[in-house]
PDB file of C-alpha atoms in Angstrom:
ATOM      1  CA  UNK S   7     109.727 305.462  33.882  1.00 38.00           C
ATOM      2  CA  UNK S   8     108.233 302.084  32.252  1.00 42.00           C
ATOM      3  CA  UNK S   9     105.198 302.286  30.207  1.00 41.00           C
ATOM      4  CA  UNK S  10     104.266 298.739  31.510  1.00 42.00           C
ATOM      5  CA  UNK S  11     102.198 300.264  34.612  1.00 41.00           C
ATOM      6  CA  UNK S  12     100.714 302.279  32.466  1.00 39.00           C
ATOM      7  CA  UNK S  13      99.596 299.513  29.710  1.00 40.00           C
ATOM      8  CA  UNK S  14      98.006 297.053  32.638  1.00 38.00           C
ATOM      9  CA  UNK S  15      95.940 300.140  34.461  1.00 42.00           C
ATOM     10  CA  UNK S  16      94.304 300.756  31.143  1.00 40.00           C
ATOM     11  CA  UNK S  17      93.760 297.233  30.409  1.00 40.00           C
ATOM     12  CA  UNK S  18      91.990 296.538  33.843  1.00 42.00           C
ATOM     13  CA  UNK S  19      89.801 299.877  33.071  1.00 38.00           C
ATOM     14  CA  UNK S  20      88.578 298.095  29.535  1.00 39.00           C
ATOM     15  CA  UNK S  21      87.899 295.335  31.547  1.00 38.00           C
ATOM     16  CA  UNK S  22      86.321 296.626  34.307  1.00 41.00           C
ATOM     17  CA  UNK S  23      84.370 299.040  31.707  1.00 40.00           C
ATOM     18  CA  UNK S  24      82.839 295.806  29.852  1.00 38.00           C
ATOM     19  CA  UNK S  25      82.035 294.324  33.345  1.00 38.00           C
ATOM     20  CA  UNK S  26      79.852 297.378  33.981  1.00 38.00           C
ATOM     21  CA  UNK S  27      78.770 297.220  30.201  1.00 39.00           C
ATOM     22  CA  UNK S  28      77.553 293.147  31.018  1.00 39.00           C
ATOM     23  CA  UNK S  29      73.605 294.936  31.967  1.00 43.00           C
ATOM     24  CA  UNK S  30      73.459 296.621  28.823  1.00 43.00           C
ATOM     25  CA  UNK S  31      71.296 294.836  25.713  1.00 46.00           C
ATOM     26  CA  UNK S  32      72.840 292.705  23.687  1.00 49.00           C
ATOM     27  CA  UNK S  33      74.578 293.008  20.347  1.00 51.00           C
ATOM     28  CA  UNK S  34      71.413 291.216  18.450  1.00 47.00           C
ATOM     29  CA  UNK S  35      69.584 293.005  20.358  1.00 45.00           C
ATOM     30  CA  UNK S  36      65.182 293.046  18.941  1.00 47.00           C
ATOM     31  CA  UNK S  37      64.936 296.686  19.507  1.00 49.00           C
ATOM     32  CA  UNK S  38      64.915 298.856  16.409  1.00 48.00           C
ATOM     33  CA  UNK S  39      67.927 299.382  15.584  1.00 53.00           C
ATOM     34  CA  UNK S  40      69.460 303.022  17.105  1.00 69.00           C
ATOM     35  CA  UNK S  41      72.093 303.995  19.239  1.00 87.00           C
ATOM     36  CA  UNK S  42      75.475 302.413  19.678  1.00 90.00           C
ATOM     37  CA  UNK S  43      77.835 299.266  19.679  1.00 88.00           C
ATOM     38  CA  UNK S  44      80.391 299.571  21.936  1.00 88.00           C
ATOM     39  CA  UNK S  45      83.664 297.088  21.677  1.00 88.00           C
ATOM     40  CA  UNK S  46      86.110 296.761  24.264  1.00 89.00           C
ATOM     41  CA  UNK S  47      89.077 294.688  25.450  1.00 89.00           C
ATOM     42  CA  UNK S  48      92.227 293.417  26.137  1.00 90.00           C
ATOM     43  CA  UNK S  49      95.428 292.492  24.184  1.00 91.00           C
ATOM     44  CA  UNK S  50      98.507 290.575  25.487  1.00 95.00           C
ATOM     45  CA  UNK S  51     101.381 290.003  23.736  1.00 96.00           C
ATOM     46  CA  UNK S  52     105.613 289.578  23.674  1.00 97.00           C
ATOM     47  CA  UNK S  53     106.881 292.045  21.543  1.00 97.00           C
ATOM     48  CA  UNK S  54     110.450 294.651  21.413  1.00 96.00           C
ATOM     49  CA  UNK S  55     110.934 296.788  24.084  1.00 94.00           C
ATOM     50  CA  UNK S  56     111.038 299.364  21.762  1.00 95.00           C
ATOM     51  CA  UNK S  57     111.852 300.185  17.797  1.00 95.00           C
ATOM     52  CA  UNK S  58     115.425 297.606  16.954  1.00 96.00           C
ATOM     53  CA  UNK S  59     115.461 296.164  20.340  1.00 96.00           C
ATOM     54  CA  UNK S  60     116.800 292.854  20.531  1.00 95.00           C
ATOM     55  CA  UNK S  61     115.262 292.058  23.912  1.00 94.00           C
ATOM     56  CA  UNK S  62     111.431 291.377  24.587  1.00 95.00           C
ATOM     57  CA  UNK S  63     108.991 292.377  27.066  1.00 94.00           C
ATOM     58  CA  UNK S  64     104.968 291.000  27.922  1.00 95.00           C
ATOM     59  CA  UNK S  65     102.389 294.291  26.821  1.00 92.00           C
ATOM     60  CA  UNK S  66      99.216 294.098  28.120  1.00 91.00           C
ATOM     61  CA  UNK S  67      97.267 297.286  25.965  1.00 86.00           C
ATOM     62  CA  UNK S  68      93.434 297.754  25.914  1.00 83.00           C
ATOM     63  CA  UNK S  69      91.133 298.080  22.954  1.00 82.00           C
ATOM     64  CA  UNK S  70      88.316 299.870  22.116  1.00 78.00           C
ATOM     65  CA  UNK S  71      86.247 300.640  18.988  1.00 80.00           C
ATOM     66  CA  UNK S  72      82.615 302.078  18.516  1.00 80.00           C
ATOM     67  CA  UNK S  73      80.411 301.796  15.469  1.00 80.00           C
ATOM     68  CA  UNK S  74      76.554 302.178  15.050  1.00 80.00           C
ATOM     69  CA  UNK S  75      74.051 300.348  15.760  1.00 81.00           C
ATOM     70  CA  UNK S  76      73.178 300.326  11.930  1.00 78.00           C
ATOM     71  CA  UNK S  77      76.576 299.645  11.175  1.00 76.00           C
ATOM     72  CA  UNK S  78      77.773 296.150  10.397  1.00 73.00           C
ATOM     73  CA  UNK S  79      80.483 294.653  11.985  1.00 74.00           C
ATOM     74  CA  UNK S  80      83.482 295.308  10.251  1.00 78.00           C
ATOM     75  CA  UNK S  81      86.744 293.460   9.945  1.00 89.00           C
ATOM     76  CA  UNK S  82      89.717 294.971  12.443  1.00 90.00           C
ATOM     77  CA  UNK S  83      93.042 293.479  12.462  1.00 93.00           C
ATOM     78  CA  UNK S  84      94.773 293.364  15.860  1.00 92.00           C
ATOM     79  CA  UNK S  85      97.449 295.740  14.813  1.00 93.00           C
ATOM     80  CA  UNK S  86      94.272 298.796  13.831  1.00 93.00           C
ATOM     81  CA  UNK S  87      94.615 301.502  15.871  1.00 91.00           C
ATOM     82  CA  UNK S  88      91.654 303.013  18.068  1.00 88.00           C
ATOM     83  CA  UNK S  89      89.839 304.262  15.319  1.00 88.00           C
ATOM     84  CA  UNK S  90      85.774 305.890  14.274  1.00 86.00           C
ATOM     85  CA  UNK S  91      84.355 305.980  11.167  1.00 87.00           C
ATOM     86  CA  UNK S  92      83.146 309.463  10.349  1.00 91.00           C
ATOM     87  CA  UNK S  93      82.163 308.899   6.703  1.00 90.00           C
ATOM     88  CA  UNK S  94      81.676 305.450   4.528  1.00 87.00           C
ATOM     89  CA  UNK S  95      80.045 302.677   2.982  1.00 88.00           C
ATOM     90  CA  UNK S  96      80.263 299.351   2.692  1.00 87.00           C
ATOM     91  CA  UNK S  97      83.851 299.899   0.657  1.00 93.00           C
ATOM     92  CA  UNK S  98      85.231 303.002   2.056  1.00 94.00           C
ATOM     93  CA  UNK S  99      85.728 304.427   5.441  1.00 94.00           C
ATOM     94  CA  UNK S 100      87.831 307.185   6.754  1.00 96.00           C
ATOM     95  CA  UNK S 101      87.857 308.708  10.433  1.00 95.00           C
ATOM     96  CA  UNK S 102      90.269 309.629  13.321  1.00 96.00           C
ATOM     97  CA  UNK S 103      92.231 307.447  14.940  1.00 95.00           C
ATOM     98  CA  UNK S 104      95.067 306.633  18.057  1.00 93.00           C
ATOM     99  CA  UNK S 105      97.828 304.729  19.362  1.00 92.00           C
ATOM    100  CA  UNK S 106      99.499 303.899  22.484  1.00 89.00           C
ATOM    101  CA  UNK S 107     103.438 303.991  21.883  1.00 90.00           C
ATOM    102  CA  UNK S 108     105.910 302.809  23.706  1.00 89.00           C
ATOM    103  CA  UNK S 109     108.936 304.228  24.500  1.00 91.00           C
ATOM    104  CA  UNK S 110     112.771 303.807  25.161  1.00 93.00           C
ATOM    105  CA  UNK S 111     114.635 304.050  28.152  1.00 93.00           C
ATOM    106  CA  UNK S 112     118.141 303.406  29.241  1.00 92.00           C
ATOM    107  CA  UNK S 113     116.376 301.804  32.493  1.00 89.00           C
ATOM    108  CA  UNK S 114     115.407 299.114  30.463  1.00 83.00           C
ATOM    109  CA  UNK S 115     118.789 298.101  28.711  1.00 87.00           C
ATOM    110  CA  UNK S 116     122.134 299.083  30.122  1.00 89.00           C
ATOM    111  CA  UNK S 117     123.565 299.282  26.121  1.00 92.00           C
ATOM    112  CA  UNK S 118     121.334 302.439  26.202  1.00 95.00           C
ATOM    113  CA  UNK S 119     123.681 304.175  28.547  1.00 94.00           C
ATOM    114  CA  UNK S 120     124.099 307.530  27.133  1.00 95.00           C
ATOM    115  CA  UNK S 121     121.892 307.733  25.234  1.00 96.00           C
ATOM    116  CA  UNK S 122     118.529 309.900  25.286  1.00 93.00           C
ATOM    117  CA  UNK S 123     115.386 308.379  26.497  1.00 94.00           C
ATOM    118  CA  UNK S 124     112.320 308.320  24.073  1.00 93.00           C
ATOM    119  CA  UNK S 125     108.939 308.928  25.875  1.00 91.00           C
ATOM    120  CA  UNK S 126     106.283 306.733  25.196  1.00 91.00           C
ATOM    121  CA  UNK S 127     103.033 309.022  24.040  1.00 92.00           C
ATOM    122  CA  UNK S 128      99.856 308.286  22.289  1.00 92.00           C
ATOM    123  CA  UNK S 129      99.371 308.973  18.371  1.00 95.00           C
ATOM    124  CA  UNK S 130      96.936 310.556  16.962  1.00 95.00           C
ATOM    125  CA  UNK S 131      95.527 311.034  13.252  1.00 97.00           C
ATOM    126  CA  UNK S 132      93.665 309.885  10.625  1.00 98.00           C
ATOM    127  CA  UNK S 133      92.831 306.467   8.726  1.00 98.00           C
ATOM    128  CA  UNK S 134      90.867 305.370   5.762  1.00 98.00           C
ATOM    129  CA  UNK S 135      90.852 301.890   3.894  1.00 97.00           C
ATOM    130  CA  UNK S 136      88.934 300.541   0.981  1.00 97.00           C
ATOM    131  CA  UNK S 137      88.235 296.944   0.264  1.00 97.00           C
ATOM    132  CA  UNK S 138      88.862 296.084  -3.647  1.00 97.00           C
ATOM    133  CA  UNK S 139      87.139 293.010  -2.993  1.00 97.00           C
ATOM    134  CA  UNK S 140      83.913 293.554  -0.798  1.00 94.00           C
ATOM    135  CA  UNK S 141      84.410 291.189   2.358  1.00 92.00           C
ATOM    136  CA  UNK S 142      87.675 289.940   1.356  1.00 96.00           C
ATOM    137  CA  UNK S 143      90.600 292.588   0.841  1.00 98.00           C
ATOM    138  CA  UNK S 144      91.275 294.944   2.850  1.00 98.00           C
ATOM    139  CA  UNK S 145      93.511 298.137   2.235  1.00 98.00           C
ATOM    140  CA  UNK S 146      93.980 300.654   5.281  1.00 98.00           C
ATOM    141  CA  UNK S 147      96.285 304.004   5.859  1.00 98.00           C
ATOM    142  CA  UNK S 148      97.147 305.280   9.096  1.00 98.00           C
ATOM    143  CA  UNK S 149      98.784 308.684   9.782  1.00 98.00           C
ATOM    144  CA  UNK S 150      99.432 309.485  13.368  1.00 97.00           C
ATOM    145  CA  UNK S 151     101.729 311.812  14.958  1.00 95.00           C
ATOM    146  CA  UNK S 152     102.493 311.807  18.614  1.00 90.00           C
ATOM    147  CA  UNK S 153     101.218 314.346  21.749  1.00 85.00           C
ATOM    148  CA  UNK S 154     104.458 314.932  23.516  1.00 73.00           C
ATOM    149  CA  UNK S 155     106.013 317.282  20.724  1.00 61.00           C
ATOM    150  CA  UNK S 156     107.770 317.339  17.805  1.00 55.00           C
ATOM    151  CA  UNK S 157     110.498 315.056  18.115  1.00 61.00           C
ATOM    152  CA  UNK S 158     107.703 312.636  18.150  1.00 78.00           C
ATOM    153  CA  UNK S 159     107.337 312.932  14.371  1.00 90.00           C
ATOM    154  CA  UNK S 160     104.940 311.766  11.952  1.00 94.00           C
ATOM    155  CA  UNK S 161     104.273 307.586  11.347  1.00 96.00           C
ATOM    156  CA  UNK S 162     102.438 305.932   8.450  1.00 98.00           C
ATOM    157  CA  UNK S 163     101.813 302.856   8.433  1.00 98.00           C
ATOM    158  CA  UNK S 164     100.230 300.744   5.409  1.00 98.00           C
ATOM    159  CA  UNK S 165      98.595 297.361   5.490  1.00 98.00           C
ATOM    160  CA  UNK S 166      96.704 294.529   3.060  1.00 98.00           C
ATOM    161  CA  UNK S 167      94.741 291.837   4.642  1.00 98.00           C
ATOM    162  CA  UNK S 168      93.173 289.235   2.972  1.00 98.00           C
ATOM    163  CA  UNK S 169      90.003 287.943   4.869  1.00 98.00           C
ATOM    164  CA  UNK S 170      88.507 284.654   4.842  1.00 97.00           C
ATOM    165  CA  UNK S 171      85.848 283.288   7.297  1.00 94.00           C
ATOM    166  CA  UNK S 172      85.120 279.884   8.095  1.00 94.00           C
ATOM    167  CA  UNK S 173      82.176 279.716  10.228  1.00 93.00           C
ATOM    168  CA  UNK S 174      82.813 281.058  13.792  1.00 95.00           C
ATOM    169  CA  UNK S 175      86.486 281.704  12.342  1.00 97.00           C
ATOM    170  CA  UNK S 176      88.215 284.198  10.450  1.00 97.00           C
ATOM    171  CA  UNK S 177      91.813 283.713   9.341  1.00 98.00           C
ATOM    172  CA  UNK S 178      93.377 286.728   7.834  1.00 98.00           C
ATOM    173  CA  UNK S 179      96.751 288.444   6.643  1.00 97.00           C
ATOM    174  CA  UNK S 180      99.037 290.622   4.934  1.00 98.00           C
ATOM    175  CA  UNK S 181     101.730 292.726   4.393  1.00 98.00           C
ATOM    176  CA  UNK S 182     102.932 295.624   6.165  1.00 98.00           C
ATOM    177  CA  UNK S 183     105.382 299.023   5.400  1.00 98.00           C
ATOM    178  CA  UNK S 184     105.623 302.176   7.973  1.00 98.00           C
ATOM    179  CA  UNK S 185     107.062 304.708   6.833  1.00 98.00           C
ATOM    180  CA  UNK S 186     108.170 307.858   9.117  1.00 97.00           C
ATOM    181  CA  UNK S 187     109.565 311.608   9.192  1.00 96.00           C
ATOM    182  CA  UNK S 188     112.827 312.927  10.274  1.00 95.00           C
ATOM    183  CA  UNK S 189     111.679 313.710  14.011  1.00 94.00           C
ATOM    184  CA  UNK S 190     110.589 310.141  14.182  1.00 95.00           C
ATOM    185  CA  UNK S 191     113.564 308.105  12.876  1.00 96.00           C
ATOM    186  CA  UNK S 192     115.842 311.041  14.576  1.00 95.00           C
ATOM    187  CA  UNK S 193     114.553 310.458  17.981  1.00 93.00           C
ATOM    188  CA  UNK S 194     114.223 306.870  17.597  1.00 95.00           C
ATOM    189  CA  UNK S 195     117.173 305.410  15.390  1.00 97.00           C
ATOM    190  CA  UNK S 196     119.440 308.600  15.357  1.00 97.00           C
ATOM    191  CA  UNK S 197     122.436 309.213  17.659  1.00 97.00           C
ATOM    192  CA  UNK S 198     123.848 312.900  18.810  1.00 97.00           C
ATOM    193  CA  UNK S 199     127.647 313.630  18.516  1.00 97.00           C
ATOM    194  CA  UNK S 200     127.609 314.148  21.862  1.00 96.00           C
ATOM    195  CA  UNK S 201     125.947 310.374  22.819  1.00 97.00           C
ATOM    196  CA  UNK S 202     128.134 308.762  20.926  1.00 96.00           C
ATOM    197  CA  UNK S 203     131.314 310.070  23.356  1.00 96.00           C
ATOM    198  CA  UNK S 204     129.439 308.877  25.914  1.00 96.00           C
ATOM    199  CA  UNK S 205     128.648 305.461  25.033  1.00 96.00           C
ATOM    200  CA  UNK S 206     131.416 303.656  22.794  1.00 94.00           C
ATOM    201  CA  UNK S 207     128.983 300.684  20.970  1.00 94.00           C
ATOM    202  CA  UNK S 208     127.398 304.092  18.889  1.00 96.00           C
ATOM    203  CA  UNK S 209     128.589 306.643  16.346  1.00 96.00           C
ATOM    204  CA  UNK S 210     126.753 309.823  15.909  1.00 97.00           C
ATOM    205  CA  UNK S 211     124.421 308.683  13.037  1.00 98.00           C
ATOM    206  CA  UNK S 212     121.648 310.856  11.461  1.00 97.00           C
ATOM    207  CA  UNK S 213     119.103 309.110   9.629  1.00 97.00           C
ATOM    208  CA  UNK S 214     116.937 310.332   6.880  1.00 97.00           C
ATOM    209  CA  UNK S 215     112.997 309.778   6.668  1.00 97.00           C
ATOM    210  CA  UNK S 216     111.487 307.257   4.678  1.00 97.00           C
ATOM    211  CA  UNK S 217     110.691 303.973   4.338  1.00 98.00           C
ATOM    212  CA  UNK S 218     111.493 302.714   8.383  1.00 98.00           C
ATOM    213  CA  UNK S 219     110.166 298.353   7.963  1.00 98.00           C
ATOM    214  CA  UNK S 220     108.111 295.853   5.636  1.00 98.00           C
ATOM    215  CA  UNK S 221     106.542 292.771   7.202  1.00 98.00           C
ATOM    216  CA  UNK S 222     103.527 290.513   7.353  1.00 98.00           C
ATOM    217  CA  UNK S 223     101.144 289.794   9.808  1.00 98.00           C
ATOM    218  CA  UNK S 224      98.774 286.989  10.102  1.00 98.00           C
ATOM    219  CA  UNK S 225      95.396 286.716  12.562  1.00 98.00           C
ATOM    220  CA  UNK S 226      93.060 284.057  13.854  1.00 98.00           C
ATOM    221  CA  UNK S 227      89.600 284.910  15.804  1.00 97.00           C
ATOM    222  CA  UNK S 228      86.745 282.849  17.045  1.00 97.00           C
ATOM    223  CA  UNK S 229      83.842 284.247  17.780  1.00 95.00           C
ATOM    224  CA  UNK S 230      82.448 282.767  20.691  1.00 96.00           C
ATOM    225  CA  UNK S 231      79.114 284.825  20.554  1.00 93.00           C
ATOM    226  CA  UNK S 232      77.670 288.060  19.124  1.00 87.00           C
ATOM    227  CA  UNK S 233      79.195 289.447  22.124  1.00 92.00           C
ATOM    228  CA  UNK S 234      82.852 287.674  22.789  1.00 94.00           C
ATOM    229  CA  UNK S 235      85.718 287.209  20.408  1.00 95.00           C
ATOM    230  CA  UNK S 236      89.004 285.681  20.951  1.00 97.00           C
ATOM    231  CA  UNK S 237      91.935 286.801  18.600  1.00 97.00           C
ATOM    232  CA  UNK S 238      95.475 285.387  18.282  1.00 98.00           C
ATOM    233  CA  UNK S 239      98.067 286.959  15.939  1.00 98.00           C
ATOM    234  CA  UNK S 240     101.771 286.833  15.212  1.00 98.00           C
ATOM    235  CA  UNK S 241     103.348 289.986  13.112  1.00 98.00           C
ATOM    236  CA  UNK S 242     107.021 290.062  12.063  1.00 98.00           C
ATOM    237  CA  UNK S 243     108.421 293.308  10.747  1.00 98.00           C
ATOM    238  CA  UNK S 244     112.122 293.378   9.383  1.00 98.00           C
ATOM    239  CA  UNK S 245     113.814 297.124   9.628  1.00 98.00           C
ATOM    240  CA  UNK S 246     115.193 298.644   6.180  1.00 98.00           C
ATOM    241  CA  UNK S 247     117.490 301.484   5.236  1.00 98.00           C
ATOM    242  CA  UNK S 248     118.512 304.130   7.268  1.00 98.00           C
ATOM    243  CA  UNK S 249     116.248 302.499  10.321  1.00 98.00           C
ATOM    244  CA  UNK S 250     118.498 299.203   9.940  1.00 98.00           C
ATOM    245  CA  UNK S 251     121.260 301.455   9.440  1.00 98.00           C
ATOM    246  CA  UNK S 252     121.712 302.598  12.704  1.00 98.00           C
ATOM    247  CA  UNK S 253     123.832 301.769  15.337  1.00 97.00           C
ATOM    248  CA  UNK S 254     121.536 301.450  18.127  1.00 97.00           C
ATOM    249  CA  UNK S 255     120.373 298.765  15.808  1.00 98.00           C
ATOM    250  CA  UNK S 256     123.313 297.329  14.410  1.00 96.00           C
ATOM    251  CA  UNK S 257     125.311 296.883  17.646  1.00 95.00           C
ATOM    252  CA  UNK S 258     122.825 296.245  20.266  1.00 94.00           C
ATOM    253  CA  UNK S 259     119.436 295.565  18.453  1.00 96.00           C
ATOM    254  CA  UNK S 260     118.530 293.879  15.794  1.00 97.00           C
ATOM    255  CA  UNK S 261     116.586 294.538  12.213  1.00 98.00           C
ATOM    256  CA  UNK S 262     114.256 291.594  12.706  1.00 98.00           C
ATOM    257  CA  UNK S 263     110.943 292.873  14.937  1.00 98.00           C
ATOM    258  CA  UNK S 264     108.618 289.665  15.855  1.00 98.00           C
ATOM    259  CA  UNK S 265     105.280 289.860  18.002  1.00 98.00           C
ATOM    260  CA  UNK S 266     102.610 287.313  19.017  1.00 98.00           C
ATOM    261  CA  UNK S 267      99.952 287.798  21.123  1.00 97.00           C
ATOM    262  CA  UNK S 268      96.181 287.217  21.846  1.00 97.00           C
ATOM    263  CA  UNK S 269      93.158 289.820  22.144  1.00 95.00           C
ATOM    264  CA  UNK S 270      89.802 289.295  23.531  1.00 94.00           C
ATOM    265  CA  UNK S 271      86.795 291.507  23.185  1.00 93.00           C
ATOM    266  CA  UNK S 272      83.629 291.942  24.288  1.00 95.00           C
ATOM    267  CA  UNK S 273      80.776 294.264  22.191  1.00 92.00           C
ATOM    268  CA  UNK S 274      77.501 295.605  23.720  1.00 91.00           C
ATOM    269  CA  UNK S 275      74.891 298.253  22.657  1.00 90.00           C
ATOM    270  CA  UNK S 276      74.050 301.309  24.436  1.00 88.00           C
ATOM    271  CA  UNK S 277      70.669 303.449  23.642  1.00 80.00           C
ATOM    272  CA  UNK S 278      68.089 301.701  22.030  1.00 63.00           C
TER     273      UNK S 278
END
């Protein structure tokens, strides 16, 4: 099983759903102001085939986010989950939030032969970020733990990004850390006594939680209208400690995690 057919179905519902969406009122709408604003898309981008890979695959992953009609448009960085503010201001905000994640299969790699396959699933949890400096930096937490059980594991991932528009464009960036449990980094970076006979590039390895990568990640949108808004981004995450540690890295990965792609997005308003 690849989670590629899966990625491009739900990126031709987001598009299909804003297609639909192209009756509704606008964004800047005259009405008062009541009801919703809906934002949905598509992102495309070259990134690891999964967690230490070496080799690179094209992800094509949807994106949505909703907000109130009252609410301003905030800042999202490419790499936010799915997220909904349930409570905050101008400088706080906190709310659920989900992510797709992809998974690892020996289909995909022969060097995986032996070794257990890691379903993709989608995270969920909670976020919340703050912004020190109102309109400019940006700090944001995300806790998510996966659906398909436990070997799933809990992820956090921290990011800063500093935000400065020009016009129609905002340029923005900063650094990254995850951090993850013992399910997580077991299922994902560890390797079972009995693997290890089966495939000579591993040892049987069992990695401790922590700390899993730092990076940076650095963004550049255009807003073409209220409504449209073209992104492009390029994130590269280096794998530390135990994560780097492991053989499935070591011998047939690497430490050194690079994506670039481009998003696009389309918000409308629904109710008044």
């Amino acid at each position: 099983m690849t989670l590629r057919p899966v990625l491009i179905a739900l990126t031709c519902l987001a598009f299909s759903g804003a297609v639909r969406a192209a009756d509704a009122p606008p964004v800047t709408s005259p009405e008062p102001a009541s009801g919703w604003i809906v934002t949905m898309g598509a992102n495309l981008s070259a990134a690891p085939r999964y967690d230490g890979a070496a080799l690179y695959d094209v992800y094509a992953l949807p994106s949505f986010s909703i907000r109130r009609a009252d609410e301003p448009a905030g800042f999202s960085a490419p790499d936010d989950g799915f997220d909904f503010t349930l409570f905050g201001n101008e400088r706080f905000a906190i709310g659920p939030v989900a992510n797709l994640r992809g998974g690892r299969y020996r289909s995909s790699n022969h060097d995986l032969n032996g070794l257990r396959d890691v379903p993709w699933t989608i995270e969920g949890g909670v976020f919340a970020e703050f912004w020190p400096v109102l309109d400019r930096l940006r700090m944001r937490l995300e806790v998510r733990h996966g659906f398909r059980g436990r070997a799933d594991g809990f992820v956090a991932d921290l990011s800063s990004d500093w935000v400065q528009r020009f016009g129609k464009f905002t340029l923005s960036g900063g650094p990254r850390a995850s951090f993850a449990d013992s399910d997580y980094m077991d299922a994902n970076f560890g390797v079972l006594p009995s693997e290890a006979a089966l495939n000579p590039r591993v040892y049987a390895y069992d990695p401790g939680p922590g700390l899993k990568s730092v990076g940076w990640e650095t963004a550049l949108s255009y807003a073409w209208s209220d409504a449209w808004t073209t992104t492009g981004y390029i994130r590269y995450d280096r794998l530390v400690r135990d994560a780097a540690a492991s053989p499935i890295v070591r011998r047939m990965g690497s430490r050194d995690q690079l994506t670039v792609g481009t998003e696009i997005t389309y918000s409308f308003a629904i109710g008044r």
